Short mmCIF file of C-alpha atoms in Angstrom, two decimals:
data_model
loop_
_atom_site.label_atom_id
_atom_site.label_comp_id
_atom_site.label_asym_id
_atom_site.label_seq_id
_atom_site.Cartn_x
_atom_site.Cartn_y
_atom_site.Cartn_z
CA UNK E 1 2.12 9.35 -12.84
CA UNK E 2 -1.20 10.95 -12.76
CA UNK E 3 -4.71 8.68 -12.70
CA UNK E 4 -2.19 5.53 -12.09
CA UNK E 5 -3.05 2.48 -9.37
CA UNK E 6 -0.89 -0.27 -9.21
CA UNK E 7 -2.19 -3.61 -7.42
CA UNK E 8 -0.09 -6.70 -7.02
CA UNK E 9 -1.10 -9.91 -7.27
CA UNK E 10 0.06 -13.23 -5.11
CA UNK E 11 2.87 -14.15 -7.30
CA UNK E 12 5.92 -11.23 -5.72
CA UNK E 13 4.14 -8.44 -3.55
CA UNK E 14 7.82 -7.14 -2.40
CA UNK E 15 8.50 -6.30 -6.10
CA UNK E 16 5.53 -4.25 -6.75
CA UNK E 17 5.79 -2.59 -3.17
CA UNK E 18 8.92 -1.87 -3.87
CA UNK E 19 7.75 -0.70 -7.45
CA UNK E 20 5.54 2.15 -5.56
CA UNK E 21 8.09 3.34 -3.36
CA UNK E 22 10.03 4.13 -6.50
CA UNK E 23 7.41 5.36 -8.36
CA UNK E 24 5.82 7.65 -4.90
CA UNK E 25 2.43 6.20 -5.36
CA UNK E 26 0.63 3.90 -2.69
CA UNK E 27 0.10 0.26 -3.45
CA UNK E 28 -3.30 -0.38 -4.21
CA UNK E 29 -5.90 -2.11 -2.56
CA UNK E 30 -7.25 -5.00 -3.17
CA UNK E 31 -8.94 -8.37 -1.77
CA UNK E 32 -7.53 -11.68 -2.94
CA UNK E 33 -8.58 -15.35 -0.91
CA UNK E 34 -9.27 -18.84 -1.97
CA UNK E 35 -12.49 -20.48 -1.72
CA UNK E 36 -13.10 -23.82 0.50
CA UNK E 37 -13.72 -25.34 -3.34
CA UNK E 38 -9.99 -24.05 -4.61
CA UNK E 39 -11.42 -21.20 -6.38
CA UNK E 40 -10.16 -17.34 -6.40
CA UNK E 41 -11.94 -14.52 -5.04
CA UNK E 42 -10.69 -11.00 -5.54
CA UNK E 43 -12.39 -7.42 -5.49
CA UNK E 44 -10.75 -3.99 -5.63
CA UNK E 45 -11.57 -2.03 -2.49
CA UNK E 46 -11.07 1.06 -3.91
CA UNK E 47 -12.15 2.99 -7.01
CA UNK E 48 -10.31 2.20 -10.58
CA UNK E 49 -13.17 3.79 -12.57
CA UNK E 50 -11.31 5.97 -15.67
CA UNK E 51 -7.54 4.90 -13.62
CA UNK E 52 -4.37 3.50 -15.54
CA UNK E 53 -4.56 0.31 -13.83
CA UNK E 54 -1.06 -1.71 -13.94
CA UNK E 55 -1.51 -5.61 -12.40
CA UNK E 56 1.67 -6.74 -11.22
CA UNK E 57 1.96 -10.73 -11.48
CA UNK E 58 4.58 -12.83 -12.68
CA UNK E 59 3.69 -15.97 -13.79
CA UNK E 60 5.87 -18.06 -11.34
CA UNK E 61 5.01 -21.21 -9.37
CA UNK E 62 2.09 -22.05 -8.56
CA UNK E 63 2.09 -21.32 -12.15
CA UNK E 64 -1.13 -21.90 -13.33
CA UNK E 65 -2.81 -20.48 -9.92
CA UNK E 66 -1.30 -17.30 -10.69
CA UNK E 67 -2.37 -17.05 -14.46
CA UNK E 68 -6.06 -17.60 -13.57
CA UNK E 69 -5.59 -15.14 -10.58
CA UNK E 70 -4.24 -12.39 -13.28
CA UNK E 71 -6.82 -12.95 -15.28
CA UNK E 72 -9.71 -12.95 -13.03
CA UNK E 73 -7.94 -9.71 -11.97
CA UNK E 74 -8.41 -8.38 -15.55
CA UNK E 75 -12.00 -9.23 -15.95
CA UNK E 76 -12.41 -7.54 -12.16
CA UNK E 77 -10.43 -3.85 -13.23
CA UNK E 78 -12.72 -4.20 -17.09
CA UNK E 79 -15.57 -4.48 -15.43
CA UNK E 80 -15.25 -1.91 -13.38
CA UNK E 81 -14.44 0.58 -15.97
CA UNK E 82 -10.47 1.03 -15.94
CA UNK E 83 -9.47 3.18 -18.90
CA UNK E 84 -6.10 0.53 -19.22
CA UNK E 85 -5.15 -2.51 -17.82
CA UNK E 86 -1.84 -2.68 -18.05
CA UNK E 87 0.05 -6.05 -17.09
CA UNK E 88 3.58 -5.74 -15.46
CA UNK E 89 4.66 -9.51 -15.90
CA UNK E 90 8.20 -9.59 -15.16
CA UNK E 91 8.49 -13.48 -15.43
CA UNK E 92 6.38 -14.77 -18.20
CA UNK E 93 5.36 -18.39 -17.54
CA UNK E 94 4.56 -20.90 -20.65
CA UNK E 95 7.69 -18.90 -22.57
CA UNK E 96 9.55 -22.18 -23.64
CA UNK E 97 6.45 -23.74 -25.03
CA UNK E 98 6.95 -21.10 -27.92
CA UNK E 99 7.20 -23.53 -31.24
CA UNK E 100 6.69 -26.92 -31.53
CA UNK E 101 9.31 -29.42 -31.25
CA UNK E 102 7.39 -32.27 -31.78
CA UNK E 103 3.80 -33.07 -33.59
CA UNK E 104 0.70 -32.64 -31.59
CA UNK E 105 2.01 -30.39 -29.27
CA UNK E 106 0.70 -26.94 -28.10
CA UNK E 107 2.14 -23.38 -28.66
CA UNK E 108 0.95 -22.50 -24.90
CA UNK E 109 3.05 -18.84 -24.96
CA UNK E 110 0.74 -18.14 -27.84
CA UNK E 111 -2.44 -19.18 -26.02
CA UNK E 112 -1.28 -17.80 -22.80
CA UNK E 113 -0.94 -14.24 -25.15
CA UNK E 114 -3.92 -14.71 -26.35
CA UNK E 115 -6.27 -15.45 -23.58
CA UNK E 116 -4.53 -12.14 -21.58
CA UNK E 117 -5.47 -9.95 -24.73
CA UNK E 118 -9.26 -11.64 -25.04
CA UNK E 119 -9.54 -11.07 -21.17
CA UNK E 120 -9.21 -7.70 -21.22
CA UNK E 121 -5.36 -7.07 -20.93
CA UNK E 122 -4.30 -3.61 -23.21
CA UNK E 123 -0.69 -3.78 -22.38
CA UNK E 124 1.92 -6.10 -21.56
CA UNK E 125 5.29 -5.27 -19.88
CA UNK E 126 7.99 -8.02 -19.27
CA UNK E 127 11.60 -9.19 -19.02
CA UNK E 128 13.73 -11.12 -20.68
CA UNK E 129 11.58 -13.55 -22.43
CA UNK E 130 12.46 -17.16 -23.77
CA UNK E 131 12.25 -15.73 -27.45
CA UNK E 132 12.11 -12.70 -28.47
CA UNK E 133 9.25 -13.59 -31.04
CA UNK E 134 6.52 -14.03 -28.02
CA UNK E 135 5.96 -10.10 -28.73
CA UNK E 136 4.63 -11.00 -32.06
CA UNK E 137 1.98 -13.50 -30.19
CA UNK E 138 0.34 -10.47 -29.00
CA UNK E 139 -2.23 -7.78 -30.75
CA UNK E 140 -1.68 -5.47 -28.37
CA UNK E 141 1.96 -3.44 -27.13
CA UNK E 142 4.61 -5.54 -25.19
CA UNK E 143 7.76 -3.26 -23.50
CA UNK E 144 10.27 -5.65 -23.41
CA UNK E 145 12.95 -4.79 -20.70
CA UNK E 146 16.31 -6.73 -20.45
CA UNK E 147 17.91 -6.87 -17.13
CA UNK E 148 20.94 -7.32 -19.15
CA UNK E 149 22.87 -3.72 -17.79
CA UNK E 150 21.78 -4.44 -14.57
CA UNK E 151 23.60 -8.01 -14.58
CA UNK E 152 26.29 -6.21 -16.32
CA UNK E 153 26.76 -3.67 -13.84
CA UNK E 154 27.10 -5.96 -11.27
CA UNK E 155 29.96 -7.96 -13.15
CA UNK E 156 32.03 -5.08 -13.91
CA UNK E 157 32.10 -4.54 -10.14
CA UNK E 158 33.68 -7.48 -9.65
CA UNK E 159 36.55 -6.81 -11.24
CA UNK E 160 36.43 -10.95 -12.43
CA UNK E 161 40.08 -12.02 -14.03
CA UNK E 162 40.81 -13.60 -17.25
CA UNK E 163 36.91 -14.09 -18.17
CA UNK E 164 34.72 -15.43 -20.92
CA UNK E 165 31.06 -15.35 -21.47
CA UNK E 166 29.48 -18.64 -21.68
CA UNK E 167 26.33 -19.18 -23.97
CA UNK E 168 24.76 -22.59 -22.83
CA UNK E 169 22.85 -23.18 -25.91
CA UNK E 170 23.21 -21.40 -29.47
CA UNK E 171 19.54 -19.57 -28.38
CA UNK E 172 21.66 -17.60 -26.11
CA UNK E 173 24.48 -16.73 -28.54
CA UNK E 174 23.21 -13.33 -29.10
CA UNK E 175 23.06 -12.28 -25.87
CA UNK E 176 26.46 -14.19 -24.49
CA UNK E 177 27.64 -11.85 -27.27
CA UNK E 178 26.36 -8.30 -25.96
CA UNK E 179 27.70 -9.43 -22.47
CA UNK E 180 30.86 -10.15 -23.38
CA UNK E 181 31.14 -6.93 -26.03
CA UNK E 182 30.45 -4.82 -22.59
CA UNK E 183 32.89 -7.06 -20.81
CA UNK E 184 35.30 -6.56 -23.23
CA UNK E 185 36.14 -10.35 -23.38
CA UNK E 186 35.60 -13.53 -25.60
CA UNK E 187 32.72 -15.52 -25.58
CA UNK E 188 32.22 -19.15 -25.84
CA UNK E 189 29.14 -21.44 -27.00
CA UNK E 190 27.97 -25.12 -25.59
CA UNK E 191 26.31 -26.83 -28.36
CA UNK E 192 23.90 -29.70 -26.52
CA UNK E 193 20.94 -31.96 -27.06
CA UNK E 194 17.39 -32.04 -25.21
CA UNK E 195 16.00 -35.78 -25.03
CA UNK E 196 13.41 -34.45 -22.79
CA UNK E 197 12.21 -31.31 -20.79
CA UNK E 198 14.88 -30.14 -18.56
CA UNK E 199 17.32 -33.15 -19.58
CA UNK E 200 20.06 -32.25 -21.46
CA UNK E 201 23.49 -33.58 -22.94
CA UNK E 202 26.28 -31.25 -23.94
CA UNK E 203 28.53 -32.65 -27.22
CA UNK E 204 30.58 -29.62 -27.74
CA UNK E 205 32.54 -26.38 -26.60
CA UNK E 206 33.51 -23.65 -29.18
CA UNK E 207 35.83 -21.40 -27.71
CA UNK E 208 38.62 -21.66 -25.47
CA UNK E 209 37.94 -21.57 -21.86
CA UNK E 210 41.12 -23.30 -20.53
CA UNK E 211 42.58 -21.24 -17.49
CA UNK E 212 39.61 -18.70 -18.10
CA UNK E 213 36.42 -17.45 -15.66
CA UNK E 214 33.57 -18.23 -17.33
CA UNK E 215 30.35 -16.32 -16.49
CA UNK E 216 27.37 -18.43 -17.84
CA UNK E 217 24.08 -16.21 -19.05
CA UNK E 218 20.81 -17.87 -19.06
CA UNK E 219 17.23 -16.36 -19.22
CA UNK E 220 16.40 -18.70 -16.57
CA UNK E 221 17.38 -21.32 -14.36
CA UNK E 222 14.83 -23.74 -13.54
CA UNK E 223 16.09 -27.41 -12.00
CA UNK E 224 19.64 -26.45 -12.45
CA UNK E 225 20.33 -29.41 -14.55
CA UNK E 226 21.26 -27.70 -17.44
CA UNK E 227 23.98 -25.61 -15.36
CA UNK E 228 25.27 -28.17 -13.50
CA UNK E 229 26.15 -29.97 -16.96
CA UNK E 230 27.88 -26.89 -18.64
CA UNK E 231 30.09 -25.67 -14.88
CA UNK E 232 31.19 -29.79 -15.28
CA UNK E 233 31.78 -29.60 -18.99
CA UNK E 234 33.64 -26.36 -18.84
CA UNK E 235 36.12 -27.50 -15.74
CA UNK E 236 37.31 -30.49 -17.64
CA UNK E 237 38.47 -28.23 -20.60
CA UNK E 238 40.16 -26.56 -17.66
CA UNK E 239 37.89 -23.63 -16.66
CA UNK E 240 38.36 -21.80 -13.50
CA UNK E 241 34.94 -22.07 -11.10
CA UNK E 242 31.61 -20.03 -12.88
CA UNK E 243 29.72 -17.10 -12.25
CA UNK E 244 25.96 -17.64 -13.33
CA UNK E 245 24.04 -15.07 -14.46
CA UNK E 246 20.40 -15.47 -14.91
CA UNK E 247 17.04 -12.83 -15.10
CA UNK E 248 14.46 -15.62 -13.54
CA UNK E 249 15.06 -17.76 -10.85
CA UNK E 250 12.39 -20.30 -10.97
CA UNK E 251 14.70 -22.76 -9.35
CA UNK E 252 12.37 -26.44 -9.08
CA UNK E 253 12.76 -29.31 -7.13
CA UNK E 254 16.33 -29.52 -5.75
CA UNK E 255 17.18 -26.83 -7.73
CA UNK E 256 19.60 -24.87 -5.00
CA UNK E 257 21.08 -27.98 -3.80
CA UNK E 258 22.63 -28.50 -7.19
CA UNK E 259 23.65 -24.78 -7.52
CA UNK E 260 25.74 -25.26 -4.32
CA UNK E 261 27.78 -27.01 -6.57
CA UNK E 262 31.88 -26.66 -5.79
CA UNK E 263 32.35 -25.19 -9.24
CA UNK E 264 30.17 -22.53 -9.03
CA UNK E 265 31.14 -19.02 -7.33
CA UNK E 266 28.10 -16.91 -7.68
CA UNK E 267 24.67 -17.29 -9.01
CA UNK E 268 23.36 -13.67 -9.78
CA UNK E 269 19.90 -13.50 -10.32
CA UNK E 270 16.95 -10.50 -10.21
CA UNK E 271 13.71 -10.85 -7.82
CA UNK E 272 11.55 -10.87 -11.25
CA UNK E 273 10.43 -14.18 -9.05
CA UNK E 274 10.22 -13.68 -5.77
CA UNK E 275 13.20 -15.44 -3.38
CA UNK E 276 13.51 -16.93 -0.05
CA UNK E 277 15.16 -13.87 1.53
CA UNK E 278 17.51 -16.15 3.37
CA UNK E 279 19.26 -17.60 0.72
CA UNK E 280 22.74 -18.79 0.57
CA UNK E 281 25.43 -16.27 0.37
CA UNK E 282 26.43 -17.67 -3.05
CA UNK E 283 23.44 -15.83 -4.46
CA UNK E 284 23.27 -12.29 -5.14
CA UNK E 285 19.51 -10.67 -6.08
CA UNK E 286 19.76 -7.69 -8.17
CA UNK E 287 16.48 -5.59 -7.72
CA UNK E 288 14.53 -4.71 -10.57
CA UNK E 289 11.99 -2.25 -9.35
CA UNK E 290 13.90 1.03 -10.15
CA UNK E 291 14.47 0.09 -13.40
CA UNK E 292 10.81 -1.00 -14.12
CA UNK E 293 9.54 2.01 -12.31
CA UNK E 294 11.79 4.14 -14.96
CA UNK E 295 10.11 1.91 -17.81
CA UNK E 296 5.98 2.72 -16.31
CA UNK E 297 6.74 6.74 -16.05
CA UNK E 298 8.17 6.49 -19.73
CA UNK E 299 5.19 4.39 -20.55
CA UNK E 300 2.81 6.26 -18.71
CA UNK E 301 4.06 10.11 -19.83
CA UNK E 302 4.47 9.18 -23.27
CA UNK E 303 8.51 7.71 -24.40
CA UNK E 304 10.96 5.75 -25.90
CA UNK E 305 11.63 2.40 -23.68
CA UNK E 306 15.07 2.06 -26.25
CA UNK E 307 16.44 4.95 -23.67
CA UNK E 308 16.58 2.88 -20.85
CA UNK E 309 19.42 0.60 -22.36
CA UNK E 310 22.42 0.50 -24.00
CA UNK E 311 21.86 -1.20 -27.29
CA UNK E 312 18.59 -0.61 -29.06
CA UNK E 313 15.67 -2.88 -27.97
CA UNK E 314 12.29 -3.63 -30.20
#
């Protein structure tokens, strides 16, 4: 990791501090406040002239305050004279805006790709995005990392009886399918509608879940509404309580109230977003920064980021 500084922005210091400690390298310094007016004001205190320079920010709430931070960050390392700018965004923010659903409305993961890249940005490295397809927003590389073995990992350890992987939404088939393929169990889909954002109706259940643990994968959970419907859906088909199994915890509004919900075990989660670190017991955070240190010296000495998993990634 030679000529490398990593800085951290507002959005999860204790990832990219823990990031460093894996990686042996200090966390670098660097001068962020507001202004009386609500603007940012930021300056490296210490030399990044010719340096690998990798931002860590995810783009978590305050959502928008933390884009604008990362790229007034950007414009700061350009201008004074990184040789990369490399942006470790392990929550991507804007991701379900990714296609329109309706006319005359935005594609904001496609602006939010392309104002990183016209700031300055060279690289991008994230997790588990919406869609797949917001790589092909960018012009320049994105290293996407699934926290998919980690959550995996974790499972197996459990030792769970009689389960079955749960995709919420056909969008998640593919990946309700690799879980339960390293589970070694059957999977089951919930087909639903979306009348609005974060509202949604499930219709049907293919797949038999009667008498069965189901362990629910999401990319996200954000109010909680949508899980809440499925762990309700599933126990009157006659489902035995959940485990959930998300990358990002944005969890909004009353968001952990609901998740204390009697038919839920566990909600396992990563600290891609930071988390109150005295949260209930019914959460489990699986750390990410070993496995995204393992992805920067690959990046950084010149590698294949497919080794890190075990089924192929693009």
């Amino acid at each position: 990791m030679k000529n490398v500084k990593i800085f951290s922005g507002s959005s999860n210091r204790p990832l990219a501090e823990g990031l460093c400690r894996q990686l042996n390298v200090p966390l670098g310094d660097i001068e962020i406040s507001k202004l009386p007016s609500g603007e940012i004001s930021l300056r490296y205190t210490e030399s990044i002239r010719s340096a690998h320079v990798y931002i860590v920010q995810s783009l978590s709430h305050p959502v928008n305050e933390h884009l604008v931070e990362l790229m007034i960050m950007i414009d700061a390392a350009k201008r004074a004279s990184a040789k990369t700018i490399n942006i470790v965004m392990p929550y991507y923010g804007y991701a379900r805006q990714e296609r329109k659903s309706a006319p005359r409305e935005p594609i904001s993961a496609k602006l939010v790709a392309d104002v990183l890249t016209t700031v300055g940005a060279d690289r991008i490295i994230t997790v588990d995005l919406h869609a797949d397809a917001i790589q092909g927003f960018f012009d320049i590389p994105v290293d996407h990392i699934t926290a998919l073995d980690l959550i995996t990992d974790y499972l197996k350890a459990m030792d769970i009886k009689n389960p079955v992987v749960v995709s919420p939404d056909a969008g998640r088939a593919t990946t309700a399918e690799k879980l339960a393929n390293y589970m070694d169990c059957p999977f089951a889909i919930m087909i639903k509608n979306r009348p609005a954002h974060n509202k949604t109706k499930i219709t049907h259940i293919i797949g038999e879940v009667e008498g069965m643990t189901p362990i629910i994968i999401e990319d996200l959970i954000d109010t909680g509404g949508t899980i809440v419907n499925v762990v309700e859906a599933l126990h009157k088909r006659g489902a035995n309580d959940a485990y959930i199994c998300a990358t990002h915890g944005l969890f909004s509004d009353d968001a952990l109230e609901k998740l204390s919900h009697p038919y839920i075990r566990k909600v396992v989660i990563t600290d891609t977003i930071a988390i109150d670190p005295n949260h209930s017991d019914k959460f489990v955070v699986l750390p990410m920064e070993e496995l995204l240190a393992t992805a920067l010296r690959i990046i950084n000495n010149g590698g294949s980021i497919n080794t890190l998993f075990k089924t192929k990634q693009m």
